[in-house]
Amino acid sequence: MTSPQPNPTQLDSRTEPSFQETVNLMVDQALARMELSPGLAEKIKVCNSTYMVRFGVRLRGKIETFTGYRAVHSEHLEPVKGGIRYALLVDQDEVEALAALMSYKCAVVEAPFGGSKGGLCIDPNNYTENELEQITRRFAYELIKRDLISPSQNVPAPDMGTGEREMAWISDQYSRIHTTDINGRACVTGKPVHAGGINGRVEATGRGIQFALREFFRHPEDSAKAGLSGDLSGKKVIVQGFGNVGSNAARLIAEEDGAHIIGVIERHGAIMNPDGLDVPKLQEYLREHGTPKGFEGGKFVKDGAKILEQDCDILIPAALEGVINRKNAKNIKAKLIIEAANGPVTFDADTILNQKGVVIIPDLYANAGGVTVSYFEWVKNLSHIRFGRMERRQEELRHHMLIKELDRLTAEGGMTSVSPEFKEEYLKGADELEMVRSGLDDTMRTAYQAIRQIWHDRDDVPSLRIAAYMLAISRIATSYISKGL
Ligand code: GLU
């Protein structure tokens, strides 16, 4: 069942495992430290099904054929959940690996879903908005008619190359087919707020990275393992990938926690500034120019990959899988890596980095902020009411009563009362965005605490990754057992 651990010195003698093999090898490391009933481990590991579809769309006067996938890894809980990716490199191995990660991710953050993932082999940059809508609607139709998009069975979300726009098309396509489904909007998450989405979903994965880092630094024993101390303030950070996740994570930890983003690696090269980049300005520049080249707030470096190996406290890979691999792992100088992307560190690189004492906050926990807020959106869609709508003003009323009484008591006692700023802050009830952030913060803290407990309690658990997989697997196993399997 379990695979032998590679000896780091022998790693060069074989080819690096595929993405799916990487996930399974990591799972094996956890399984080797657990006692599961015979056959259950295999049941958990395998991908239940993968649907592959080829469909044609008439574009620019001819029919173009596209290939898409939807993999369902585990249905121990339904619906199953996971994004739809638009990228040229999408293939069966990738969607199955990503679907498996979704199962483990949902278990770690206690989002009550099984794992799934979809993908379309396409470079979205080559199509107009109108063409993309046609392609998305057709792909969605293929999945909807097989219940691979459904509020109760399979709920997609954005991923690389897709966003709110695509999710709105998918949701609308579902409602055209299932005209009387009152819960239809819950068939997909990551929709725009005006189309049934939730406030805070766009920033959610980046926000989750921020909450995960804050929680990590709340435990000095943990940061000490990485040779770090204090909090995020003044930490030198390099971010690889500046899409939705990387840019939000960078902006939030720079603006709200005082981290210095000393490097950003993009497709066309990297931009460096040892004093910290102005993240919103860089975002604006990239939106306008499509490349960091020419940005005045930093030095442009053409060979972006080399910057991964630059000295820093925290490295945030936030793009593709496999970017830290056998070739560059030994040169990585970061003390802490937080995996904002799925699978950015290969199995071999993970072995090398662990040997070097680099602490890795693993993907199945670190980037789970997205699916956590997707869970809130799904609940909102099923309950047909915005979070906070019933209680917000009631909360304000009670706060008013308390402040009024405090004013009276302090006046009677000849004392000064609370400051006007405090009053203003305290009086207002929480809106949906604040509630979403609070729910996400609580989720990220609770999950980290459960993972670190395994990491610290057991002498045979050397990494947060193994601990996170052990946590996920034990929860999935419990689900399967209670189902009678
Ligand atoms: N695509 C995101 C992920 O990989 C979000 C999934 C979701 O919200 O269902 O976690």
Coordinates of C-alpha atoms and ligand atoms in Angstrom, one line a residue:
M1 CA 0.0 0.0 0.0
T2 CA 2.6 2.5 1.1
S3 CA 5.5 3.5 -1.1
P4 CA 9.1 3.5 0.1
Q5 CA 10.6 6.9 1.0
P6 CA 13.2 8.1 -1.5
N7 CA 16.7 8.6 -0.4
P8 CA 17.4 12.3 -1.3
T9 CA 20.8 11.4 -2.6
Q10 CA 19.3 8.9 -5.1
L11 CA 16.6 11.2 -6.4
D12 CA 18.4 12.0 -9.6
S13 CA 18.3 8.3 -10.8
R14 CA 14.6 8.2 -11.6
T15 CA 12.1 10.5 -13.4
E16 CA 10.1 12.8 -11.2
P17 CA 6.6 11.5 -10.3
S18 CA 3.6 12.9 -12.1
F19 CA 1.3 15.4 -10.2
Q20 CA -1.1 12.6 -9.3
E21 CA 1.7 10.3 -8.2
T22 CA 3.1 13.2 -6.1
V23 CA -0.2 13.6 -4.3
N24 CA -0.5 9.9 -3.7
L25 CA 3.1 9.6 -2.5
M26 CA 2.3 12.3 0.0
V27 CA -0.8 10.5 1.0
D28 CA 1.2 7.3 1.5
Q29 CA 3.5 9.1 3.9
A30 CA 0.5 9.9 6.1
L31 CA -1.0 6.4 5.7
A32 CA 2.2 4.8 6.8
R33 CA 1.6 6.5 10.2
M34 CA -2.0 5.6 10.5
E35 CA -4.0 2.4 11.0
L36 CA -6.9 2.1 8.6
S37 CA -9.0 -1.0 8.1
P38 CA -7.8 -3.1 5.1
G39 CA -8.8 -1.7 1.8
L40 CA -10.0 1.6 3.1
A41 CA -6.8 3.5 2.3
E42 CA -7.0 2.3 -1.3
K43 CA -10.7 3.4 -1.5
I44 CA -9.7 6.8 -0.2
K45 CA -6.8 7.2 -2.6
V46 CA -8.4 6.3 -5.9
C47 CA -10.2 8.8 -8.1
N48 CA -13.8 7.5 -8.4
S49 CA -14.5 8.6 -12.0
T50 CA -13.3 11.0 -14.7
Y51 CA -15.5 12.2 -17.4
M52 CA -13.8 13.4 -20.6
V53 CA -15.7 15.2 -23.3
R54 CA -14.9 16.5 -26.7
F55 CA -17.4 19.0 -28.1
G56 CA -17.5 21.3 -31.0
V57 CA -18.3 25.0 -31.1
R58 CA -18.8 26.9 -34.3
L59 CA -16.3 29.8 -34.2
R60 CA -15.2 32.2 -36.9
G61 CA -16.9 30.2 -39.6
K62 CA -15.7 26.7 -38.7
I63 CA -16.2 24.1 -36.0
E64 CA -13.5 24.0 -33.4
T65 CA -13.2 20.9 -31.1
F66 CA -12.5 21.3 -27.4
T67 CA -11.5 18.7 -24.8
G68 CA -12.8 19.0 -21.2
Y69 CA -12.7 17.0 -18.0
R70 CA -14.5 16.6 -14.8
A71 CA -12.9 14.2 -12.3
V72 CA -14.7 13.1 -9.1
H73 CA -12.2 11.9 -6.6
S74 CA -14.3 11.1 -3.5
E75 CA -18.0 11.1 -2.8
H76 CA -17.9 10.4 0.9
L77 CA -19.8 13.6 1.2
E78 CA -22.0 15.2 -1.5
P79 CA -22.0 17.4 -3.4
V80 CA -18.5 17.1 -4.5
K81 CA -16.6 20.4 -5.0
G82 CA -13.8 21.9 -6.9
G83 CA -12.9 24.5 -9.6
I84 CA -12.9 24.4 -13.4
R85 CA -9.5 25.4 -14.9
Y86 CA -8.9 26.8 -18.3
A87 CA -5.4 26.1 -19.4
L88 CA -3.5 24.4 -22.3
L89 CA -1.8 21.9 -20.0
V90 CA -5.0 20.4 -18.6
D91 CA -5.0 16.7 -18.8
Q92 CA -6.5 13.7 -17.0
D93 CA -3.5 13.3 -14.6
E94 CA -3.8 17.0 -13.6
V95 CA -7.6 17.1 -13.0
E96 CA -7.4 13.8 -11.0
A97 CA -4.6 15.1 -8.8
L98 CA -6.5 18.4 -8.3
A99 CA -9.7 16.5 -7.5
A100 CA -7.9 14.4 -4.9
L101 CA -6.5 17.6 -3.4
M102 CA -10.0 19.0 -3.2
S103 CA -11.2 16.0 -1.1
Y104 CA -8.3 16.4 1.4
K105 CA -8.7 20.2 1.4
C106 CA -12.4 20.1 2.2
A107 CA -11.7 17.6 5.0
V108 CA -9.0 19.8 6.5
V109 CA -11.3 22.9 6.7
E110 CA -14.4 20.9 7.5
A111 CA -16.3 22.0 4.3
P112 CA -18.9 19.2 3.9
F113 CA -18.0 18.2 0.4
G114 CA -16.3 15.4 -1.5
G115 CA -13.5 16.4 -4.0
S116 CA -13.8 17.1 -7.7
K117 CA -12.1 19.2 -10.4
G118 CA -12.6 20.1 -14.0
G119 CA -10.6 21.5 -16.8
L120 CA -10.8 22.6 -20.4
C121 CA -7.7 22.5 -22.6
I122 CA -7.8 26.0 -23.9
D123 CA -5.8 29.2 -23.8
P124 CA -8.5 31.7 -22.9
N125 CA -6.3 34.6 -24.2
N126 CA -6.9 33.4 -27.8
Y127 CA -10.7 34.0 -27.7
T128 CA -13.0 37.0 -27.5
E129 CA -15.4 37.3 -24.6
N130 CA -18.3 36.3 -26.8
E131 CA -16.5 33.2 -28.0
L132 CA -15.5 32.2 -24.4
E133 CA -19.2 32.5 -23.4
Q134 CA -20.2 30.1 -26.2
I135 CA -17.5 27.7 -25.3
T136 CA -18.2 27.8 -21.6
R137 CA -22.0 27.4 -22.1
R138 CA -21.4 24.4 -24.3
F139 CA -18.9 22.8 -21.8
A140 CA -21.4 23.5 -19.0
Y141 CA -24.2 21.9 -20.9
E142 CA -22.2 18.7 -21.4
L143 CA -21.5 18.6 -17.6
I144 CA -25.0 19.6 -16.5
K145 CA -26.8 16.9 -18.5
R146 CA -24.7 14.3 -16.7
D147 CA -25.2 15.9 -13.2
L148 CA -21.6 16.9 -13.1
I149 CA -22.9 20.4 -12.4
S150 CA -25.7 20.2 -9.8
P151 CA -26.4 21.9 -6.5
S152 CA -26.8 18.6 -4.7
Q153 CA -24.1 16.6 -6.6
N154 CA -21.3 18.6 -8.1
V155 CA -20.6 22.3 -7.5
P156 CA -17.8 23.8 -9.6
A157 CA -16.0 27.1 -8.8
P158 CA -13.3 29.3 -10.4
D159 CA -9.7 28.1 -10.8
M160 CA -6.8 29.1 -13.0
G161 CA -8.1 30.9 -16.1
T162 CA -11.7 31.3 -14.9
G163 CA -13.5 33.7 -12.6
E164 CA -16.8 35.3 -11.8
R165 CA -17.7 35.8 -15.4
E166 CA -17.5 32.1 -16.3
M167 CA -19.3 31.1 -13.2
A168 CA -22.2 33.4 -14.0
W169 CA -22.5 31.9 -17.5
I170 CA -22.5 28.4 -16.0
S171 CA -25.1 29.3 -13.4
D172 CA -27.3 30.8 -16.2
Q173 CA -26.8 27.8 -18.4
Y174 CA -28.0 25.5 -15.5
S175 CA -31.1 27.7 -14.9
R176 CA -32.0 27.4 -18.7
I177 CA -31.9 23.6 -18.4
H178 CA -33.4 23.2 -14.9
T179 CA -36.0 25.9 -15.2
T180 CA -37.9 25.0 -12.0
D181 CA -35.0 24.2 -9.7
I182 CA -35.4 26.7 -6.8
N183 CA -31.9 26.0 -5.6
G184 CA -30.3 26.3 -9.1
R185 CA -27.9 29.1 -8.1
A186 CA -26.2 26.7 -5.7
C187 CA -25.0 24.7 -8.8
V188 CA -21.7 26.8 -8.9
T189 CA -19.9 29.1 -6.6
G190 CA -17.6 32.1 -7.2
K191 CA -20.4 33.9 -9.0
P192 CA -20.6 37.8 -9.1
V193 CA -22.5 39.1 -6.0
H194 CA -25.3 40.4 -8.3
A195 CA -25.8 36.9 -9.7
G196 CA -26.0 35.1 -6.4
G197 CA -22.4 35.2 -5.3
I198 CA -21.1 36.2 -1.9
N199 CA -19.0 39.2 -0.8
G200 CA -15.4 38.2 -0.1
R201 CA -15.2 35.2 -2.5
V202 CA -12.8 36.9 -4.9
E203 CA -10.2 37.7 -2.3
A204 CA -10.9 34.5 -0.3
T205 CA -7.9 32.3 -1.2
G206 CA -5.5 35.3 -0.8
R207 CA -7.2 36.2 2.5
G208 CA -6.9 32.6 3.6
I209 CA -3.1 32.7 3.0
Q210 CA -3.0 35.8 5.2
F211 CA -5.0 34.2 8.0
A212 CA -2.9 31.0 7.7
L213 CA 0.3 33.0 8.0
R214 CA -1.0 35.0 11.0
E215 CA -2.0 31.8 12.8
F216 CA 1.4 30.2 12.0
F217 CA 3.2 33.2 13.6
R218 CA 0.9 33.0 16.7
H219 CA 2.8 29.9 17.6
P220 CA 6.4 30.8 18.3
E221 CA 7.5 27.1 18.5
D222 CA 6.3 26.7 15.0
S223 CA 8.0 29.8 13.5
A224 CA 11.1 28.9 15.4
K225 CA 11.2 25.6 13.4
A226 CA 11.6 27.7 10.3
G227 CA 14.2 29.9 12.1
L228 CA 11.8 32.8 12.2
S229 CA 10.4 34.9 15.1
G230 CA 7.9 37.7 15.7
D231 CA 5.0 38.2 13.3
L232 CA 4.6 39.0 9.6
S233 CA 5.8 42.6 10.1
G234 CA 9.0 43.2 8.2
K235 CA 9.3 39.7 6.8
K236 CA 10.8 39.5 3.3
V237 CA 8.4 37.8 1.0
I238 CA 8.7 36.6 -2.6
V239 CA 5.5 35.8 -4.5
Q240 CA 5.5 33.6 -7.6
G241 CA 2.4 34.1 -9.7
F242 CA 0.4 37.4 -9.5
G243 CA -3.1 36.2 -10.5
N244 CA -6.0 36.5 -8.2
V245 CA -4.5 34.5 -5.4
G246 CA -0.9 35.7 -5.4
S247 CA -1.8 39.4 -5.8
N248 CA -4.4 39.4 -3.1
A249 CA -2.2 37.5 -0.7
A250 CA 0.7 39.9 -1.4
R251 CA -1.5 43.0 -1.1
L252 CA -3.1 41.9 2.2
I253 CA 0.0 40.9 4.0
A254 CA 1.8 44.0 2.9
E255 CA -1.0 46.5 3.7
E256 CA -2.4 44.9 6.8
D257 CA 0.6 43.1 8.4
G258 CA 3.6 45.1 7.3
A259 CA 5.3 42.3 5.3
H260 CA 7.8 43.5 2.6
I261 CA 7.1 42.0 -0.8
I262 CA 10.6 42.0 -2.1
G263 CA 9.9 40.1 -5.3
V264 CA 7.1 39.2 -7.6
I265 CA 7.6 36.5 -10.3
E266 CA 5.4 36.7 -13.3
R267 CA 5.2 34.9 -16.7
H268 CA 7.4 37.5 -18.4
G269 CA 10.0 37.9 -15.6
A270 CA 10.3 39.1 -12.1
I271 CA 10.4 42.5 -10.4
M272 CA 12.5 43.0 -7.3
N273 CA 12.7 45.7 -4.6
P274 CA 14.6 44.9 -1.3
D275 CA 12.6 47.7 0.5
G276 CA 9.3 46.2 -0.6
L277 CA 7.2 46.7 -3.7
D278 CA 4.1 48.9 -3.8
V279 CA 1.7 46.1 -4.5
P280 CA -1.4 48.0 -5.6
K281 CA 0.8 50.1 -8.0
L282 CA 2.3 46.9 -9.4
Q283 CA -1.1 45.4 -9.9
E284 CA -2.3 48.5 -11.8
Y285 CA 0.9 48.4 -13.9
L286 CA 0.5 44.8 -14.7
R287 CA -3.2 45.3 -15.7
E288 CA -2.1 48.0 -18.1
H289 CA 1.1 46.6 -19.5
G290 CA 0.7 42.8 -19.0
T291 CA 4.4 42.6 -17.9
P292 CA 6.3 43.9 -14.9
K293 CA 9.0 45.2 -17.3
G294 CA 9.3 48.9 -17.1
F295 CA 7.7 49.2 -13.6
E296 CA 9.5 52.0 -11.9
G297 CA 9.1 50.7 -8.3
G298 CA 11.6 47.8 -8.7
K299 CA 14.3 46.1 -10.8
F300 CA 13.2 43.9 -13.6
V301 CA 14.8 40.4 -13.9
K302 CA 14.2 38.5 -17.1
D303 CA 14.9 35.0 -15.6
G304 CA 12.0 34.9 -13.2
A305 CA 12.6 31.3 -12.2
K306 CA 16.0 32.2 -10.7
I307 CA 14.2 34.6 -8.2
L308 CA 12.6 31.5 -6.6
E309 CA 16.1 30.8 -5.3
Q310 CA 16.6 34.3 -3.9
D311 CA 17.1 34.8 -0.2
C312 CA 13.8 35.6 1.6
D313 CA 11.9 34.7 4.7
I314 CA 8.7 33.5 3.1
L315 CA 8.1 32.2 -0.4
I316 CA 4.6 32.1 -1.8
P317 CA 4.2 29.9 -4.9
A318 CA 0.8 31.0 -6.3
A319 CA 0.8 29.7 -9.8
L320 CA 1.3 26.3 -11.3
E321 CA 2.1 22.8 -9.9
G322 CA 5.7 21.5 -9.9
V323 CA 7.5 24.9 -9.9
I324 CA 9.7 23.8 -7.0
N325 CA 11.1 20.5 -8.1
R326 CA 14.2 18.3 -7.9
K327 CA 16.2 20.7 -10.0
N328 CA 15.8 23.8 -7.9
A329 CA 14.8 22.6 -4.5
K330 CA 18.3 22.5 -3.1
N331 CA 18.9 26.1 -4.1
I332 CA 15.7 27.4 -2.4
K333 CA 16.7 29.8 0.4
A334 CA 13.3 30.7 1.8
K335 CA 12.8 29.6 5.4
L336 CA 9.0 29.2 5.1
I337 CA 7.0 28.2 2.0
I338 CA 3.3 28.6 1.9
E339 CA 1.6 26.8 -1.0
A340 CA -1.0 29.2 -2.4
A341 CA -1.0 27.1 -5.6
N342 CA -2.0 23.5 -5.7
G343 CA 1.0 21.1 -5.8
P344 CA 3.8 23.7 -6.4
V345 CA 6.3 21.5 -4.6
T346 CA 7.0 18.1 -6.1
F347 CA 7.4 15.0 -3.9
D348 CA 11.1 14.9 -4.5
A349 CA 11.4 18.7 -3.8
D350 CA 9.4 18.2 -0.6
T351 CA 11.9 15.6 0.6
I352 CA 14.9 17.8 -0.1
L353 CA 13.3 20.9 1.5
N354 CA 12.3 18.9 4.6
Q355 CA 15.9 17.8 4.9
K356 CA 17.1 21.4 4.7
G357 CA 14.7 22.4 7.5
V358 CA 12.4 24.5 5.4
V359 CA 8.9 24.6 6.8
I360 CA 6.1 24.2 4.3
I361 CA 2.5 25.2 5.0
P362 CA 0.9 22.7 2.6
D363 CA -1.6 23.4 -0.2
L364 CA -4.4 21.3 1.2
Y365 CA -4.6 23.7 4.1
A366 CA -3.0 26.9 2.9
N367 CA -5.1 27.6 -0.2
A368 CA -8.4 26.2 1.3
G369 CA -9.8 29.8 1.8
G370 CA -11.3 29.7 -1.6
V371 CA -13.4 26.5 -1.0
T372 CA -14.3 27.7 2.5
V373 CA -15.9 30.8 1.2
S374 CA -17.5 28.8 -1.6
Y375 CA -19.1 26.8 1.1
F376 CA -20.5 30.0 2.6
E377 CA -21.8 31.0 -0.8
W378 CA -23.4 27.6 -1.4
V379 CA -25.2 27.8 2.0
K380 CA -26.3 31.4 1.2
N381 CA -27.8 30.2 -2.1
L382 CA -29.6 27.3 -0.4
S383 CA -31.0 29.5 2.3
H384 CA -31.9 32.3 -0.1
I385 CA -30.9 35.0 2.2
R386 CA -27.8 37.2 2.6
F387 CA -25.7 36.6 5.8
G388 CA -26.5 39.1 8.5
R389 CA -29.8 40.3 7.0
M390 CA -31.9 39.3 10.0
E391 CA -29.6 40.1 12.8
R392 CA -27.4 43.1 11.8
R393 CA -29.8 45.9 13.0
Q394 CA -30.8 43.9 16.1
E395 CA -27.1 43.7 17.0
E396 CA -26.7 47.5 16.5
L397 CA -29.7 48.1 18.7
R398 CA -28.3 46.1 21.6
H399 CA -24.9 47.9 21.2
H400 CA -26.8 51.2 21.3
M401 CA -28.4 50.2 24.6
L402 CA -25.1 49.2 26.1
I403 CA -23.4 52.5 25.0
K404 CA -26.3 54.6 26.3
E405 CA -26.1 52.9 29.7
L406 CA -22.3 53.3 29.8
D407 CA -22.8 57.0 28.9
R408 CA -25.3 57.4 31.8
L409 CA -23.1 55.6 34.3
T410 CA -20.0 57.5 33.4
A411 CA -21.9 60.8 33.5
E412 CA -23.3 60.0 36.9
G413 CA -19.8 59.1 38.2
G414 CA -18.3 62.3 36.7
M415 CA -16.1 60.3 34.4
T416 CA -15.5 60.6 30.7
S417 CA -17.2 58.0 28.5
V418 CA -15.9 55.9 25.6
S419 CA -14.3 57.8 22.6
P420 CA -16.5 58.7 19.6
E421 CA -14.2 56.5 17.4
F422 CA -14.8 53.5 19.6
K423 CA -18.5 54.2 19.6
E424 CA -18.7 54.3 15.9
E425 CA -16.7 51.1 15.4
Y426 CA -18.6 49.3 18.2
L427 CA -22.1 50.3 17.2
K428 CA -22.3 49.0 13.7
G429 CA -23.4 45.4 13.2
A430 CA -21.4 43.1 11.0
D431 CA -22.3 43.0 7.3
E432 CA -21.9 40.0 5.0
L433 CA -18.3 40.7 4.1
E434 CA -17.3 41.0 7.8
M435 CA -19.1 37.8 8.6
V436 CA -17.5 36.0 5.7
R437 CA -14.0 37.1 6.8
S438 CA -14.8 36.1 10.4
G439 CA -15.9 32.7 9.3
L440 CA -12.8 32.3 7.1
D441 CA -10.5 33.4 9.9
D442 CA -12.1 31.0 12.3
T443 CA -11.8 28.1 9.8
M444 CA -8.2 28.8 9.0
R445 CA -7.2 29.1 12.7
T446 CA -9.1 26.0 13.8
A447 CA -7.7 23.9 10.9
Y448 CA -4.1 25.0 11.6
Q449 CA -4.5 24.2 15.3
A450 CA -5.7 20.7 14.5
I451 CA -2.8 20.1 12.1
R452 CA -0.1 21.4 14.4
Q453 CA -1.4 19.3 17.2
I454 CA -0.6 16.2 15.2
W455 CA 2.7 17.7 14.1
H456 CA 3.7 18.4 17.7
D457 CA 2.1 15.4 19.5
R458 CA 3.7 12.7 17.4
D459 CA 7.4 12.2 17.1
D460 CA 7.0 10.4 13.8
V461 CA 5.3 13.3 12.0
P462 CA 8.1 15.5 10.6
S463 CA 6.1 18.0 8.6
L464 CA 2.9 20.0 8.5
R465 CA 2.1 18.3 5.2
I466 CA 2.1 14.8 6.7
A467 CA 0.1 16.1 9.7
A468 CA -2.5 17.8 7.4
Y469 CA -2.9 14.6 5.3
M470 CA -3.3 12.5 8.4
L471 CA -6.1 14.9 9.6
A472 CA -7.8 14.8 6.2
I473 CA -7.6 11.1 5.8
S474 CA -8.9 10.3 9.3
R475 CA -11.9 12.6 8.7
I476 CA -12.6 11.0 5.3
A477 CA -12.2 7.5 6.8
T478 CA -14.7 8.4 9.5
S479 CA -17.2 9.5 6.8
Y480 CA -16.7 6.2 4.9
I481 CA -17.0 4.1 8.1
S482 CA -20.2 5.8 9.1
K483 CA -21.6 5.2 5.6
G484 CA -21.1 1.5 6.3
L485 CA -18.1 1.0 4.0
Ligands
GLU1 N1 -10.4 26.3 -7.4 C1 -10.3 26.5 -6.0 C2 -9.4 25.4 -5.3 O1 -8.6 24.8 -5.9 C3 -11.7 26.7 -5.3 C4 -12.5 25.5 -5.3 C5 -13.9 25.8 -4.8 O2 -14.2 26.9 -4.4 O3 -14.8 24.9 -4.9 O4 -9.5 25.2 -4.2

